[in-house]
Amino acid sequence: MPELRILGIRGIPANHGGFETFAEHLSLYLVNRGWTVTVYCQSDEKDTVSTDVWRGIKRVHIPVKIKGAPGTILFDCLSTWDASKSYSLILTLGYNTAVLGILYRLKGLTNVLNMDGIEWQRNKWRRWERLWLYFNEVAGALIGNHLVADHPEIKSHLQRLVRPSKISFIPYSASKITFANEDVIAAYQLIPGEYALLIARPEPENSILEIVRAFSARKRGRKLVILGDYDNDSSYHKKVVESAGNEVVFLGAVYDKAIVQNLRWFARFYIHGHTVGGTNPSLVEALAANSAVLAHDNRFNRWVAGRAALYFSKQKSCEKQLDILLTDDGLISQLKIQSEKQYNQFFTKDRVYGEYEQLLLRMHTRSG
């Protein structure tokens, strides 16, 4: 029976982001296929390392009392040390502390490394943080036994560092939405098809300020619903909120999957302002909901959304595309059809997780 240990996330079930959701779904898929899967989880409630089993997945809870990035680095160090004492295949999600993978090399363990996006290019990082991330990107590419790129452009980027045969391109998947309940959105005073939806971390690189200003430039007769945690202590967050007209609704951070799925399903269209990264899970989730999409115009989003989206680059072009999407019902219907086609072609669970399993089986055989 093949064994796999997954590191690099906060834990499962998913409460924090795309990598956690991916780890949860991949783990459940593999367990159902006969794998033994262990996932490392960061804990701030326990005082000692503990284990339990969740839906057939073994979880190792590592207690870390330090907050923020230092706590994450400590958690990665402790998780890597514990995993290195096993004989399992390793799957590391993200390269933020990829240099730790040298321990696996010394122990003769096989480490498959999902390289995520080009993290060091994000504007939110300070100079020394960018240098750390860049160093770990290079270290991960060189030290990891095999790399996974979630986007064709990420694979091309990594080929500057390693041979193409060391890289597998596998995107993310998302659960197809097959059932929706209007009562869920009615609780937020929302009407099906009468609002646009934006889900993103409130950071400048996600174009939220430009989108809010574009939507608020004139009376729309519909709402813009925004999910995310906006803090008055952040100057950017404050600027976004102050720029919003009375048709912009901030729902805060919503982690309930059923609520988010219903918000996606009943939205007129989904707005994706991300400017950097590879295959963004939130955009894939929009395709899984058959959503029409308005996306920032860049090489990453264009490959993921394809013909399911209209694209914008600046605030003015965003205004223009909003004018179209808020009035053209026929176009919305066409984009929804293209969204379903795009999902079925590239992002179904059987396709994505099946490719992961085949790769992991090959690496498991080599390590054995």
Short mmCIF file of N, CA and C in Angstrom, two decimals, residues 33-125:
data_model
loop_
_atom_site.label_atom_id
_atom_site.label_comp_id
_atom_site.label_asym_id
_atom_site.label_seq_id
_atom_site.Cartn_x
_atom_site.Cartn_y
_atom_site.Cartn_z
N ARG A 33 -8.54 5.49 -2.89
CA ARG A 33 -7.86 4.63 -3.85
C ARG A 33 -6.88 3.67 -3.18
N GLY A 34 -6.87 3.65 -1.84
CA GLY A 34 -6.05 2.69 -1.13
C GLY A 34 -4.74 3.20 -0.58
N TRP A 35 -4.49 4.50 -0.70
CA TRP A 35 -3.26 5.07 -0.17
C TRP A 35 -3.37 5.27 1.34
N THR A 36 -2.21 5.28 2.00
CA THR A 36 -2.10 5.75 3.37
C THR A 36 -1.57 7.18 3.31
N VAL A 37 -2.35 8.13 3.79
CA VAL A 37 -2.00 9.55 3.66
C VAL A 37 -1.90 10.18 5.05
N THR A 38 -0.81 10.90 5.27
CA THR A 38 -0.60 11.67 6.50
C THR A 38 -0.47 13.14 6.14
N VAL A 39 -1.19 14.00 6.84
CA VAL A 39 -1.13 15.44 6.60
C VAL A 39 -0.69 16.13 7.89
N TYR A 40 0.27 17.04 7.76
CA TYR A 40 0.76 17.80 8.92
C TYR A 40 -0.08 19.06 9.10
N CYS A 41 -0.51 19.30 10.35
CA CYS A 41 -1.41 20.40 10.68
C CYS A 41 -0.79 21.27 11.77
N GLN A 42 -0.83 22.58 11.57
CA GLN A 42 -0.30 23.51 12.57
C GLN A 42 -1.36 23.76 13.64
N SER A 43 -0.98 23.64 14.91
CA SER A 43 -1.92 23.80 16.01
C SER A 43 -1.43 24.88 16.96
N ASP A 44 -2.34 25.73 17.41
CA ASP A 44 -2.00 26.72 18.44
C ASP A 44 -2.78 26.43 19.72
N GLU A 45 -3.43 25.26 19.76
CA GLU A 45 -4.24 24.90 20.92
C GLU A 45 -3.58 23.82 21.78
N LYS A 46 -2.79 22.96 21.16
CA LYS A 46 -2.18 21.85 21.88
C LYS A 46 -0.79 22.22 22.36
N ASP A 47 -0.28 21.46 23.34
CA ASP A 47 1.06 21.71 23.88
C ASP A 47 2.07 20.66 23.42
N THR A 48 1.60 19.53 22.95
CA THR A 48 2.48 18.46 22.50
C THR A 48 2.01 17.95 21.15
N VAL A 49 2.91 17.30 20.43
CA VAL A 49 2.55 16.70 19.15
C VAL A 49 1.53 15.60 19.38
N SER A 50 0.49 15.58 18.57
CA SER A 50 -0.56 14.58 18.70
C SER A 50 -1.00 14.13 17.31
N THR A 51 -1.67 13.00 17.26
CA THR A 51 -2.18 12.48 15.99
C THR A 51 -3.64 12.09 16.15
N ASP A 52 -4.35 12.14 15.04
CA ASP A 52 -5.71 11.61 14.99
C ASP A 52 -6.00 11.20 13.55
N VAL A 53 -7.20 10.71 13.32
CA VAL A 53 -7.61 10.30 11.98
C VAL A 53 -8.89 11.04 11.62
N TRP A 54 -8.87 11.69 10.47
CA TRP A 54 -10.02 12.44 9.97
C TRP A 54 -10.39 11.91 8.59
N ARG A 55 -11.54 11.28 8.50
CA ARG A 55 -12.06 10.72 7.25
C ARG A 55 -11.03 9.82 6.56
N GLY A 56 -10.34 9.03 7.37
CA GLY A 56 -9.37 8.08 6.84
C GLY A 56 -7.98 8.63 6.65
N ILE A 57 -7.79 9.92 6.92
CA ILE A 57 -6.49 10.58 6.75
C ILE A 57 -5.85 10.76 8.13
N LYS A 58 -4.62 10.32 8.27
CA LYS A 58 -3.90 10.55 9.52
C LYS A 58 -3.44 12.00 9.57
N ARG A 59 -3.69 12.67 10.68
CA ARG A 59 -3.24 14.05 10.87
C ARG A 59 -2.24 14.10 12.01
N VAL A 60 -1.13 14.78 11.77
CA VAL A 60 -0.13 15.03 12.80
C VAL A 60 -0.22 16.51 13.17
N HIS A 61 -0.60 16.79 14.40
CA HIS A 61 -0.77 18.17 14.87
C HIS A 61 0.52 18.63 15.55
N ILE A 62 1.13 19.67 15.01
CA ILE A 62 2.37 20.21 15.54
C ILE A 62 2.05 21.52 16.27
N PRO A 63 2.28 21.60 17.58
CA PRO A 63 1.97 22.83 18.31
C PRO A 63 2.99 23.93 18.03
N VAL A 64 2.49 25.10 17.66
CA VAL A 64 3.35 26.27 17.43
C VAL A 64 2.65 27.48 18.05
N LYS A 65 3.30 28.11 19.00
CA LYS A 65 2.71 29.25 19.70
C LYS A 65 3.09 30.59 19.06
N ILE A 66 4.14 30.59 18.26
CA ILE A 66 4.59 31.82 17.61
C ILE A 66 3.65 32.17 16.47
N LYS A 67 3.29 33.43 16.34
CA LYS A 67 2.37 33.87 15.30
C LYS A 67 3.13 34.31 14.05
N GLY A 68 2.40 34.39 12.94
CA GLY A 68 2.93 34.96 11.70
C GLY A 68 3.95 34.09 11.01
N ALA A 69 4.78 34.74 10.17
CA ALA A 69 5.76 34.02 9.36
C ALA A 69 6.76 33.23 10.19
N PRO A 70 7.28 33.77 11.31
CA PRO A 70 8.21 32.97 12.12
C PRO A 70 7.59 31.66 12.61
N GLY A 71 6.32 31.72 12.99
CA GLY A 71 5.63 30.52 13.43
C GLY A 71 5.46 29.52 12.30
N THR A 72 5.19 30.02 11.08
CA THR A 72 5.05 29.13 9.92
C THR A 72 6.38 28.44 9.61
N ILE A 73 7.48 29.19 9.68
CA ILE A 73 8.79 28.61 9.42
C ILE A 73 9.12 27.54 10.46
N LEU A 74 8.81 27.84 11.74
CA LEU A 74 9.05 26.85 12.80
C LEU A 74 8.21 25.60 12.56
N PHE A 75 6.96 25.78 12.19
CA PHE A 75 6.08 24.65 11.90
C PHE A 75 6.65 23.81 10.75
N ASP A 76 7.13 24.46 9.70
CA ASP A 76 7.72 23.73 8.58
C ASP A 76 8.96 22.95 9.01
N CYS A 77 9.78 23.55 9.86
CA CYS A 77 10.98 22.87 10.35
C CYS A 77 10.60 21.61 11.14
N LEU A 78 9.65 21.76 12.06
CA LEU A 78 9.24 20.63 12.89
C LEU A 78 8.56 19.54 12.07
N SER A 79 7.74 19.95 11.09
CA SER A 79 7.06 18.97 10.23
C SER A 79 8.05 18.22 9.37
N THR A 80 9.02 18.94 8.81
CA THR A 80 10.02 18.31 7.96
C THR A 80 10.85 17.31 8.75
N TRP A 81 11.22 17.68 9.96
CA TRP A 81 12.01 16.77 10.81
C TRP A 81 11.22 15.50 11.11
N ASP A 82 9.94 15.66 11.44
CA ASP A 82 9.13 14.49 11.75
C ASP A 82 8.95 13.61 10.50
N ALA A 83 8.67 14.22 9.36
CA ALA A 83 8.47 13.45 8.13
C ALA A 83 9.74 12.73 7.70
N SER A 84 10.89 13.33 8.00
CA SER A 84 12.16 12.73 7.58
C SER A 84 12.47 11.43 8.32
N LYS A 85 11.75 11.18 9.42
CA LYS A 85 11.97 9.96 10.18
C LYS A 85 11.16 8.78 9.64
N SER A 86 10.36 9.05 8.58
CA SER A 86 9.54 7.99 7.99
C SER A 86 10.23 7.46 6.74
N TYR A 87 9.55 6.51 6.08
CA TYR A 87 10.02 6.01 4.80
C TYR A 87 9.02 6.32 3.69
N SER A 88 8.18 7.32 3.94
CA SER A 88 7.10 7.64 3.02
C SER A 88 7.57 8.54 1.88
N LEU A 89 6.79 8.55 0.82
CA LEU A 89 6.92 9.55 -0.22
C LEU A 89 6.44 10.88 0.34
N ILE A 90 7.11 11.98 -0.03
CA ILE A 90 6.77 13.31 0.49
C ILE A 90 6.17 14.16 -0.63
N LEU A 91 5.09 14.88 -0.32
CA LEU A 91 4.55 15.90 -1.22
C LEU A 91 4.55 17.22 -0.46
N THR A 92 5.37 18.16 -0.92
CA THR A 92 5.46 19.48 -0.28
C THR A 92 4.73 20.49 -1.14
N LEU A 93 3.80 21.24 -0.53
CA LEU A 93 3.00 22.22 -1.24
C LEU A 93 3.55 23.62 -0.98
N GLY A 94 4.16 24.20 -2.01
CA GLY A 94 4.78 25.51 -1.88
C GLY A 94 6.26 25.40 -1.59
N TYR A 95 6.99 26.47 -1.92
CA TYR A 95 8.45 26.42 -1.77
C TYR A 95 8.97 27.44 -0.76
N ASN A 96 8.10 27.98 0.09
CA ASN A 96 8.53 29.05 1.00
C ASN A 96 9.68 28.66 1.91
N THR A 97 9.77 27.38 2.26
CA THR A 97 10.90 26.88 3.07
C THR A 97 11.50 25.65 2.39
N ALA A 98 11.61 25.71 1.07
CA ALA A 98 12.04 24.55 0.30
C ALA A 98 13.46 24.09 0.63
N VAL A 99 14.28 25.00 1.16
CA VAL A 99 15.66 24.63 1.49
C VAL A 99 15.68 23.50 2.53
N LEU A 100 14.60 23.38 3.32
CA LEU A 100 14.54 22.31 4.31
C LEU A 100 14.54 20.93 3.65
N GLY A 101 14.19 20.88 2.39
CA GLY A 101 14.14 19.62 1.67
C GLY A 101 15.48 18.93 1.55
N ILE A 102 16.56 19.63 1.86
CA ILE A 102 17.87 18.99 1.82
C ILE A 102 17.94 17.84 2.83
N LEU A 103 17.13 17.92 3.89
CA LEU A 103 17.08 16.84 4.87
C LEU A 103 16.56 15.55 4.23
N TYR A 104 15.57 15.67 3.36
CA TYR A 104 15.07 14.49 2.66
C TYR A 104 16.15 13.87 1.78
N ARG A 105 16.92 14.73 1.12
CA ARG A 105 18.02 14.23 0.29
C ARG A 105 19.02 13.44 1.12
N LEU A 106 19.35 13.99 2.28
CA LEU A 106 20.32 13.31 3.14
C LEU A 106 19.79 11.98 3.65
N LYS A 107 18.45 11.89 3.82
CA LYS A 107 17.84 10.66 4.33
C LYS A 107 17.46 9.70 3.20
N GLY A 108 17.62 10.13 1.96
CA GLY A 108 17.27 9.28 0.83
C GLY A 108 15.78 9.19 0.56
N LEU A 109 15.01 10.19 1.01
CA LEU A 109 13.57 10.22 0.78
C LEU A 109 13.24 10.99 -0.50
N THR A 110 12.15 10.64 -1.14
CA THR A 110 11.72 11.30 -2.38
C THR A 110 10.72 12.39 -2.06
N ASN A 111 11.01 13.60 -2.53
CA ASN A 111 10.18 14.77 -2.26
C ASN A 111 9.66 15.34 -3.57
N VAL A 112 8.33 15.27 -3.76
CA VAL A 112 7.68 15.91 -4.90
C VAL A 112 7.23 17.29 -4.43
N LEU A 113 7.59 18.32 -5.17
CA LEU A 113 7.39 19.70 -4.71
C LEU A 113 6.48 20.46 -5.67
N ASN A 114 5.29 20.86 -5.18
CA ASN A 114 4.43 21.74 -5.96
C ASN A 114 4.94 23.16 -5.80
N MET A 115 5.37 23.77 -6.90
CA MET A 115 6.08 25.05 -6.84
C MET A 115 5.18 26.27 -6.79
N ASP A 116 3.85 26.08 -6.78
CA ASP A 116 2.92 27.19 -6.63
C ASP A 116 3.18 28.26 -7.69
N GLY A 117 2.91 29.53 -7.38
CA GLY A 117 3.15 30.62 -8.32
C GLY A 117 4.54 31.20 -8.15
N ILE A 118 4.79 32.30 -8.85
CA ILE A 118 6.09 32.97 -8.74
C ILE A 118 5.99 33.93 -7.56
N GLU A 119 6.08 33.35 -6.38
CA GLU A 119 5.73 34.04 -5.15
C GLU A 119 6.59 35.28 -4.90
N TRP A 120 7.86 35.22 -5.24
CA TRP A 120 8.76 36.34 -4.93
C TRP A 120 8.48 37.58 -5.77
N GLN A 121 7.64 37.46 -6.80
CA GLN A 121 7.31 38.62 -7.62
C GLN A 121 6.15 39.43 -7.06
N ARG A 122 5.51 38.94 -6.01
CA ARG A 122 4.35 39.65 -5.46
C ARG A 122 4.77 40.95 -4.79
N ASN A 123 4.01 42.00 -5.03
CA ASN A 123 4.35 43.34 -4.54
C ASN A 123 4.27 43.46 -3.02
N LYS A 124 3.54 42.56 -2.38
CA LYS A 124 3.32 42.71 -0.93
C LYS A 124 4.57 42.42 -0.12
N TRP A 125 5.56 41.75 -0.70
CA TRP A 125 6.74 41.37 0.06
C TRP A 125 7.76 42.48 0.11
#
